[in-house]
Coordinates of C-alpha atoms in Angstrom, one line a residue:
X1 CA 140.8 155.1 98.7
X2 CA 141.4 156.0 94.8
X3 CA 142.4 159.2 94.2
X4 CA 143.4 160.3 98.4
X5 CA 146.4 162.1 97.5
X6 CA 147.6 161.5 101.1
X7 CA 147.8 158.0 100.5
X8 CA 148.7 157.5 96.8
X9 CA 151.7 160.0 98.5
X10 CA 152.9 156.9 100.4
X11 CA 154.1 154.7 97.2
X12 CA 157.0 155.0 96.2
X13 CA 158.5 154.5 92.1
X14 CA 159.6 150.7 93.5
X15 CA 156.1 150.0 95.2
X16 CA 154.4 151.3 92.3
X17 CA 156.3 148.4 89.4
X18 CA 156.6 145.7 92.5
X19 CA 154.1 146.2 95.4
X20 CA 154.2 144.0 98.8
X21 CA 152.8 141.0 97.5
X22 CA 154.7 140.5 94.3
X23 CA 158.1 141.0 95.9
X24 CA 156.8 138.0 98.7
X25 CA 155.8 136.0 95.6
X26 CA 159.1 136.7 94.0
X27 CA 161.3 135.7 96.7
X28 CA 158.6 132.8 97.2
X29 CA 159.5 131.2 93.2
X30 CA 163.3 132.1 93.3
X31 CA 163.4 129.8 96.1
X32 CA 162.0 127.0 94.3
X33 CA 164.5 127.7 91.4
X34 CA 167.7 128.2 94.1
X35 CA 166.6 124.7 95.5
X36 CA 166.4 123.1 91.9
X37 CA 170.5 124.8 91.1
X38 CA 171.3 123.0 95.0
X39 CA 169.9 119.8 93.3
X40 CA 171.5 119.8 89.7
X41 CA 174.5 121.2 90.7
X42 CA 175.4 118.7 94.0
X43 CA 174.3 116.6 91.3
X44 CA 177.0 117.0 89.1
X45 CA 179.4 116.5 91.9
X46 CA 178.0 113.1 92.5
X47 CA 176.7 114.1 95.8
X48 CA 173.0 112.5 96.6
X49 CA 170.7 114.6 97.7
X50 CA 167.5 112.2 97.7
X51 CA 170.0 109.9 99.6
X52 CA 170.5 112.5 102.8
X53 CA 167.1 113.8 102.7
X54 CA 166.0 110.0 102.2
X55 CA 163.6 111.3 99.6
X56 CA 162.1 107.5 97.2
X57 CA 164.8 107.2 94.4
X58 CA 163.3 107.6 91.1
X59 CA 161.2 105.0 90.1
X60 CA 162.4 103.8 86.9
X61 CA 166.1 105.2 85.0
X62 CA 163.2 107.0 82.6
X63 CA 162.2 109.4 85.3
X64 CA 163.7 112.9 85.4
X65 CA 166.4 113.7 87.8
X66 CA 165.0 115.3 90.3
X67 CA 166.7 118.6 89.7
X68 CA 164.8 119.0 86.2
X69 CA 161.3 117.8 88.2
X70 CA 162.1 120.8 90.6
X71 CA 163.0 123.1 87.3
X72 CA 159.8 121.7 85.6
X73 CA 157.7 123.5 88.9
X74 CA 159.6 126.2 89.4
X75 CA 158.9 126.7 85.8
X76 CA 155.0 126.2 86.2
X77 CA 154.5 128.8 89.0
X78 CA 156.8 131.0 87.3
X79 CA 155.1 131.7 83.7
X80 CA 151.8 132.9 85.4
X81 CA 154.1 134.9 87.8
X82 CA 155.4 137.3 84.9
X83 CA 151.9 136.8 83.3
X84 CA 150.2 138.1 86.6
X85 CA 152.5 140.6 86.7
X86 CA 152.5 142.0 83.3
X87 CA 148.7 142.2 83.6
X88 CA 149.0 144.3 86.6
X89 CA 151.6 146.4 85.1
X90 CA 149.1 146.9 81.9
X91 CA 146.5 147.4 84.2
X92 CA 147.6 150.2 86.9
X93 CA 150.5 151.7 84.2
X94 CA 152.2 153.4 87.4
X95 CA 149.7 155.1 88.9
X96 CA 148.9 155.1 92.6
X97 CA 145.3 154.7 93.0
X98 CA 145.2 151.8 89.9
X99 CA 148.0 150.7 92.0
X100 CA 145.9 150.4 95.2
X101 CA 142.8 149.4 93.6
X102 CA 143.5 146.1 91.3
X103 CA 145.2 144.9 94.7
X104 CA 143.1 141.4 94.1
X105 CA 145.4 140.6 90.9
X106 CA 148.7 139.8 93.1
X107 CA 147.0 138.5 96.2
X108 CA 145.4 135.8 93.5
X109 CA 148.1 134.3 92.6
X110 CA 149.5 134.0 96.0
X111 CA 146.4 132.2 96.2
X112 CA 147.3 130.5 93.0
X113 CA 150.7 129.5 94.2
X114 CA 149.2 128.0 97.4
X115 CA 146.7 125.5 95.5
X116 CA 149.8 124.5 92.8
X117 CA 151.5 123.0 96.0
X118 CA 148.5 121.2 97.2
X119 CA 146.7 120.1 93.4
X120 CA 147.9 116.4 93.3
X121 CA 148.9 116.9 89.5
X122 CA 151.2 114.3 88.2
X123 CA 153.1 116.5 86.3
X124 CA 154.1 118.9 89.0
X125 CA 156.3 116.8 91.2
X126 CA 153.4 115.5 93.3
X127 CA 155.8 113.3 95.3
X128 CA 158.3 115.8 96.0
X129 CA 155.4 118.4 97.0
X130 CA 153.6 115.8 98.9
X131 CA 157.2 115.0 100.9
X132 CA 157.5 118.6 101.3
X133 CA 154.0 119.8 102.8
X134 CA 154.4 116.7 105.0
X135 CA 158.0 117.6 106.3
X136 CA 156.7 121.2 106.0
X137 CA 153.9 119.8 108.8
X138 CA 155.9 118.0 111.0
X139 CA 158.3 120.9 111.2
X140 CA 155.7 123.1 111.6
X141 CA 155.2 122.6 115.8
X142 CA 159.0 122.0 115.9
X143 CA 159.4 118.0 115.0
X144 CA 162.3 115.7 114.0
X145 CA 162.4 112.9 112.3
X146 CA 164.2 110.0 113.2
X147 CA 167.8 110.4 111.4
X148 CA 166.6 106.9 109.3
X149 CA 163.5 108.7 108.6
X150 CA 164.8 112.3 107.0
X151 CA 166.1 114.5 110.1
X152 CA 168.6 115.9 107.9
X153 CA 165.6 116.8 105.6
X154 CA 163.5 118.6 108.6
X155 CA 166.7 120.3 109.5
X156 CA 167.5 121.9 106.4
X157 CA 163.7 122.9 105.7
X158 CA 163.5 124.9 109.2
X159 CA 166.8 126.3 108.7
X160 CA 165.4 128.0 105.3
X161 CA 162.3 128.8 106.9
X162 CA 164.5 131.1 109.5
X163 CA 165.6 132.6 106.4
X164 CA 162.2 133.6 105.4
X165 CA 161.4 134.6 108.7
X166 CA 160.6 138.2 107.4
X167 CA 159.4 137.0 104.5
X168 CA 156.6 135.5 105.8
X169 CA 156.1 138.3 108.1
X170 CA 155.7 140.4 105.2
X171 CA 152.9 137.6 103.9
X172 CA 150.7 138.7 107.0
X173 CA 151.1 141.8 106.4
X174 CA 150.2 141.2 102.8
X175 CA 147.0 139.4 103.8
X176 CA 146.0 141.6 106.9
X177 CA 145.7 144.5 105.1
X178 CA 144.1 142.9 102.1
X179 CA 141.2 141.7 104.5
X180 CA 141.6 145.1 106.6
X181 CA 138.8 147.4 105.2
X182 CA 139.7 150.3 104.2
X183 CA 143.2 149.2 103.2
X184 CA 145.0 147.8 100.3
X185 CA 148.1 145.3 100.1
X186 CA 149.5 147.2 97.6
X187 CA 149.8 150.1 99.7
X188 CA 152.6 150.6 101.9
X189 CA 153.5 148.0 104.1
X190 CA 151.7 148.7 107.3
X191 CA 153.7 146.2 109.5
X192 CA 151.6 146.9 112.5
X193 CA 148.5 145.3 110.7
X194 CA 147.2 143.1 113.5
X195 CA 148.8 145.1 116.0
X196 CA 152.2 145.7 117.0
X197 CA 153.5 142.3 118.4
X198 CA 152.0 140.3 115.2
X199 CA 154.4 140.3 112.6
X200 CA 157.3 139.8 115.8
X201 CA 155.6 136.8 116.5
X202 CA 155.6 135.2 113.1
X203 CA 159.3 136.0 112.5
X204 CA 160.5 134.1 115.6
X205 CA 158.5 131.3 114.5
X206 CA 160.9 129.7 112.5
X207 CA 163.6 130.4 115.0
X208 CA 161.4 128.7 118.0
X209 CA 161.0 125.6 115.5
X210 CA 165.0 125.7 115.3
X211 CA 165.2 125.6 119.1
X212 CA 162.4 122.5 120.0
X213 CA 164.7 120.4 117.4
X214 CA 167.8 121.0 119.1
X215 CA 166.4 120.4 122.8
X216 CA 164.3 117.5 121.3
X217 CA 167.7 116.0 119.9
X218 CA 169.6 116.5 123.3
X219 CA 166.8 114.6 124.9
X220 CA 167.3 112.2 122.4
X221 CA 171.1 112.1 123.2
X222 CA 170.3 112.0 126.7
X223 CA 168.2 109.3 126.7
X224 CA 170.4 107.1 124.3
X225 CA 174.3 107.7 124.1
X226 CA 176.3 106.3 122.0
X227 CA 180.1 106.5 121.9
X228 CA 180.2 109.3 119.9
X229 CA 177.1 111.1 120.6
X230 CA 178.7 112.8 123.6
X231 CA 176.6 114.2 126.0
X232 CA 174.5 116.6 124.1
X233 CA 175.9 119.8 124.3
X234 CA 176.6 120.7 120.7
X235 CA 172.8 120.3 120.0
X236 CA 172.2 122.8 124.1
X237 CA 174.9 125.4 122.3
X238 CA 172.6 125.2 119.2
X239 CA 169.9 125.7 121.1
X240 CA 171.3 129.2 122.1
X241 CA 172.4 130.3 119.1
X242 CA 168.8 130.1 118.2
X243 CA 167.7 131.7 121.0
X244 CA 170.2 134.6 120.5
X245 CA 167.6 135.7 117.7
X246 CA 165.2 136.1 120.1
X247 CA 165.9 139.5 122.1
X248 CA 166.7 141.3 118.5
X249 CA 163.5 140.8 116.9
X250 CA 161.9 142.5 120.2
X251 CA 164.2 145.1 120.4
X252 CA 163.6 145.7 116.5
X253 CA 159.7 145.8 117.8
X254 CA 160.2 147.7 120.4
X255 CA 162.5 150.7 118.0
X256 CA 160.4 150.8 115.7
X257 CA 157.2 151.6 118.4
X258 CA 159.4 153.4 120.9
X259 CA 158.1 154.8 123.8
X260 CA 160.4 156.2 126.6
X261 CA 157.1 155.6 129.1
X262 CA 156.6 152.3 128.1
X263 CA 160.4 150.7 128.6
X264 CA 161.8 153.0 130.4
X265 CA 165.0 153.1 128.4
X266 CA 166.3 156.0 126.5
X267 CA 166.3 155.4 122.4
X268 CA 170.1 155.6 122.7
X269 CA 170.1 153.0 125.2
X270 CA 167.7 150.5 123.5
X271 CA 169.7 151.0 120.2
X272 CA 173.1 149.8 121.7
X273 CA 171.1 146.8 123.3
X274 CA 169.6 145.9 120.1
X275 CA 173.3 146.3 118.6
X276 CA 174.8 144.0 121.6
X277 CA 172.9 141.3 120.9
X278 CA 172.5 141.6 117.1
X279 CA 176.2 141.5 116.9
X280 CA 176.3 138.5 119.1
X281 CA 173.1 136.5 117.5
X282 CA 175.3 137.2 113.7
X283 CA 179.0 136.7 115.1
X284 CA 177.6 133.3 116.8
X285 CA 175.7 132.5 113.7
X286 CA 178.3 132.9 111.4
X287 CA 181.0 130.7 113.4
X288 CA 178.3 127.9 113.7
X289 CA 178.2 127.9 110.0
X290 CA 182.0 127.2 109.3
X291 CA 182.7 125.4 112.0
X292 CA 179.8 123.1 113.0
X293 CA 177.7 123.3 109.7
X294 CA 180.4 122.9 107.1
X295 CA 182.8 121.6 109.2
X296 CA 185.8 123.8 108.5
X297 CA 188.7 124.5 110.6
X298 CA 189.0 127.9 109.9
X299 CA 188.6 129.5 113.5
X300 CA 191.4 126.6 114.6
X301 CA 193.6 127.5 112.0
X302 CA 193.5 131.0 113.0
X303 CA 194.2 130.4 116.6
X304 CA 197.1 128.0 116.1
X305 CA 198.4 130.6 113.5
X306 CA 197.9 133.8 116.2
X307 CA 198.8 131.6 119.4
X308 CA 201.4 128.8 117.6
X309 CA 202.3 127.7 121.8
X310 CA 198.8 127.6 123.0
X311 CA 197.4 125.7 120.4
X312 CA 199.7 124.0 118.0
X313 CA 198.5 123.3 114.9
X314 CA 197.7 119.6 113.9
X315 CA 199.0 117.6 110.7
X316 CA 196.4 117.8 109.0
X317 CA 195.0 121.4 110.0
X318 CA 197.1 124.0 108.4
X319 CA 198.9 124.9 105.4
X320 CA 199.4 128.4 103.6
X321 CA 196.4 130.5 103.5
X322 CA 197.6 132.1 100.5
X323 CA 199.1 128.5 98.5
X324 CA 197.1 126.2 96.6
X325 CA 199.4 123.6 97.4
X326 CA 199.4 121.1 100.1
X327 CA 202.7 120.2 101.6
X328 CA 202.9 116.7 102.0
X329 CA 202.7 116.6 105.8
X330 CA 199.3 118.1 105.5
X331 CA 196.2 117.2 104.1
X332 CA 194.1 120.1 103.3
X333 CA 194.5 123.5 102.4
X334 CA 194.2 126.2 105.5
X335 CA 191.2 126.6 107.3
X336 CA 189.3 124.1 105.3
X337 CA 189.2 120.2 105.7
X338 CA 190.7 116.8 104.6
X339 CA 187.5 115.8 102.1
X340 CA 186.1 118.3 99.9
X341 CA 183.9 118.6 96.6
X342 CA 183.7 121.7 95.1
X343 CA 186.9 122.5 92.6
X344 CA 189.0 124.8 94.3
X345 CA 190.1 126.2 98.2
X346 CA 188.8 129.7 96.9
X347 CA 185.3 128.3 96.4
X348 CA 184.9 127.7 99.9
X349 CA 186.9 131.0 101.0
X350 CA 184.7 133.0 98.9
X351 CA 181.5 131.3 100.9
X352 CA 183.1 132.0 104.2
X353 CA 183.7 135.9 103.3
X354 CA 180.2 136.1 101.7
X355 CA 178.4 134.4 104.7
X356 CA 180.0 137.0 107.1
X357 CA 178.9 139.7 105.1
X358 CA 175.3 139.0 104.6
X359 CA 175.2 137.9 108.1
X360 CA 176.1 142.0 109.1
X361 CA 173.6 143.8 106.3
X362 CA 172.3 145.3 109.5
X363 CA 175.8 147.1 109.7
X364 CA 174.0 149.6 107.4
X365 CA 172.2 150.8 110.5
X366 CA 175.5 152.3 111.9
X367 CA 176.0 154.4 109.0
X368 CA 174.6 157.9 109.5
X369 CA 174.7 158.1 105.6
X370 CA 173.3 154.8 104.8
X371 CA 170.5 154.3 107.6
X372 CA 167.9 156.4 106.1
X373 CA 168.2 153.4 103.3
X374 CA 166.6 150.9 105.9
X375 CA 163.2 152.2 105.8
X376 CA 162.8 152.1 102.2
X377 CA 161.1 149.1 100.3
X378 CA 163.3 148.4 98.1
X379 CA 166.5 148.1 100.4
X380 CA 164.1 145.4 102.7
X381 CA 163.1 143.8 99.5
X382 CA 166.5 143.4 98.3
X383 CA 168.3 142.1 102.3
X384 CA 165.3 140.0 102.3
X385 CA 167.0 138.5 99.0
X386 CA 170.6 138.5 100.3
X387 CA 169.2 136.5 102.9
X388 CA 167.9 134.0 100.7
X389 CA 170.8 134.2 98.5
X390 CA 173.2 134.1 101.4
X391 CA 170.3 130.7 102.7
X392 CA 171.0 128.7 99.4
X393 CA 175.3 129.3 99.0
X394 CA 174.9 127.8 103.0
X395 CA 172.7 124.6 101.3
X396 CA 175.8 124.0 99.0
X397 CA 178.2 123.1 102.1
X398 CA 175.7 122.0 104.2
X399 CA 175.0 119.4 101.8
X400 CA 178.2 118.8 101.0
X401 CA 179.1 118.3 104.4
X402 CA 176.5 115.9 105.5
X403 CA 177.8 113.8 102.7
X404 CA 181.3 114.0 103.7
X405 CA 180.0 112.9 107.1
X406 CA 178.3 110.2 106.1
X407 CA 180.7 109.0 103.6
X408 CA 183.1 108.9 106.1
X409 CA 181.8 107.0 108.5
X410 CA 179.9 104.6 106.6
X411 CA 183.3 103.5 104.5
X412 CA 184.6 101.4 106.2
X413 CA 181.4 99.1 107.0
X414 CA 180.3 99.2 103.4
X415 CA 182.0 98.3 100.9
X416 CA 179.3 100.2 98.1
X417 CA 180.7 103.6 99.7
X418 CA 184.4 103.3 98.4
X419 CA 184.8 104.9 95.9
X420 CA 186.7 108.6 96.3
X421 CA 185.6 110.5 98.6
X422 CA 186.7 113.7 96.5
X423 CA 189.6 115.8 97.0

């Protein structure tokens, strides 16, 4: 393979300082590093995370938090990261075929990265890697704990994993063609390794994982109701907005091997299908997260604000979208809700406008100017990061929500809750 001009051809300037695998393990460490600023941060706001997850407190007061045990790994994986990396870098100095033939240097320490999870080493947060690979397991075929026993935990970990949906499609891809003869995983990405289907496949895993939770906690529902359970349709509606992701990762597929014979759809046609249902799968997505994942009142502001005699706005639902202050016959500022940590309303505006707009990076598509910037590596790379990015400003409200949830109806049974519930 050194020296084919035809294939050294194929790598472009961002392949050649950050190939395939390093830009996986990249994404890979920040998460560990997001998940630690989650933890110190909700932290500071007096909001317990090891509580919701019901992660073991700390043994002893002489224990580290557990945000500076999650900043001591991230820290671990991350020095022979840049080591790793510079080595390559010395190594291959920008050229293609050194490029594609010290391939073995990044694929090691994905290899190394692996092991650091499952090494029982004291000093690396053995608990909190031990909770995860087992949460990480029973996740894995779509499982749910028991709310006493951590579902909030398995919930949050799957709904990360759907943001690393193409992440770890690109780890197959990574692998395949490392263990492909003739091919390198520094090369460009060929994400038909395996065949064409594959790397489809993987992507939807995390979203099927998604969907058996929320038909296994209807069941649940079903079999028990309680007075305020309902009857299980929240957790059905759910359920669909998972499955909404379903029909635009096989249109995706389908574009990107297109065959009028084989569909019998015109290109034109299959790309306004793909566009129907990615703008519903996104639209739905993004109205789950404020209004049933962070619990905001947004979308019922607006509609008492557009249609004041259809739906009248509450007492405590509406006040000046544009005013800090509360009048005194309301309770919250607009679109938000009665209980709320973080300092300020345009915290939580700011989350709302950046959640819609990293939900639509496929918007670039419609551009005739922009779409050519799709196919490149370092556009994917980088919306594979504003997914993450966009993954770990959700865990802030998510979090905070759960807490406001549980606060709130725990209050008034125990008498250790009652202190303020924030603002």
């Amino acid at each position: 393979m050194d020296g084919d001009p035809a294939v050294e051809s194929q790598l472009d300037g961002f392949s050649l300082i950050l190939p395939l695998p390093y830009r996986i393990a990249f994404i890979l460490v920040l998460g560990v590093w997001a998940w630690g600023v989650n933890l110190h941060y909700l932290h500071l706001l007096k909001i317990d995370v090891p509580f919701l997850i019901k992660y073991p407190p700390r043994s002893s007061l002489s224990s580290l938090p557990h945000h500076q045990r999650t900043y001591a790994l991230a820290t671990t994986i991350t020095v022979p990261f840049v080591l790793s990396l510079f080595f390559f870098w010395t190594l291959t100095r920008g050229q293609p075929s050194a490029v594609l033939a010290w391939d073995f240097i990044p694929q090691s320490y994905l290899f190394l990265l692996f092991l650091l999870f499952l090494i029982p080493y004291k000093r690396l947060s053995p608990h909190g890697r031990s909770r995860f690979l087992t949460t990480l397991k029973r996740i894995s075929i779509g499982g749910i704990a028991e709310a006493q026993d951590g579902k909030f935990g398995d919930i949050l970990l799957a709904d990360v994993l759907t943001s690393y949906a193409k992440v770890l499609g690109d780890l197959f891809v990574s692998l395949c063609m490392f263990l492909s003869s003739g091919k390198s995983s520094t090369d460009k990405p060929d994400r038909g390794c395996g065949g064409q289907y594959v790397v489809p496949i993987i992507i939807s895993i995390p979203s099927m994982i998604r969907l058996r939770q929320c038909l296994i906690e209807y069941m649940r529902v079903r079999r028990n109701p309680t007075q305020h359970s309902g009857w299980g349709g929240q957790h059905l509606a759910n359920a669909l907005k998972y499955s909404s992701a379903f029909p635009v990762v096989i249109l995706s597929a389908l574009q990107r091997g297109y065959g009028p014979n084989k569909i019998g759809l015109s290109e034109t046609g299959l790309f306004r299908l793909w566009l129907f249902f990615v703008f519903l799968n996104s639209f739905y997505s993004f109205y789950w997260d404020v209004a049933k994942d962070w619990d905001l009142t947004l979308f019922s502001s607006l509609l008492s604000s557009t249609f004041p005699s259809a739906f009248p706005p509450s007492s405590d639902t509406t006040t000046n979208f544009h005013s800090n202050q509360v009048p005194p016959h309301q309770t919250h500022p607009w679109g938000l809700r009665p209980h709320t940590h973080f300092h300020t309303p345009q915290i939580y505006y700011t989350a709302i406008v950046l959640d819609l707009l990293l939900r639509c990076t496929w918007s670039l598509k419609l551009s005739p100017h922009l779409d050519h910037w799709n196919d490149l590596e370092g556009t994917i790379f980088l919306l594979e990061m504003a997914e993450v990015v966009r993954r770990w400003v959700w865990i802030f409200f998510r979090v905070e929500t759960e807490w406001v949830r549980v606060r709130s109806g725990a209050a008034g049974v125990d008498e250790m809750l009652l202190m303020p519930l924030g603002r």
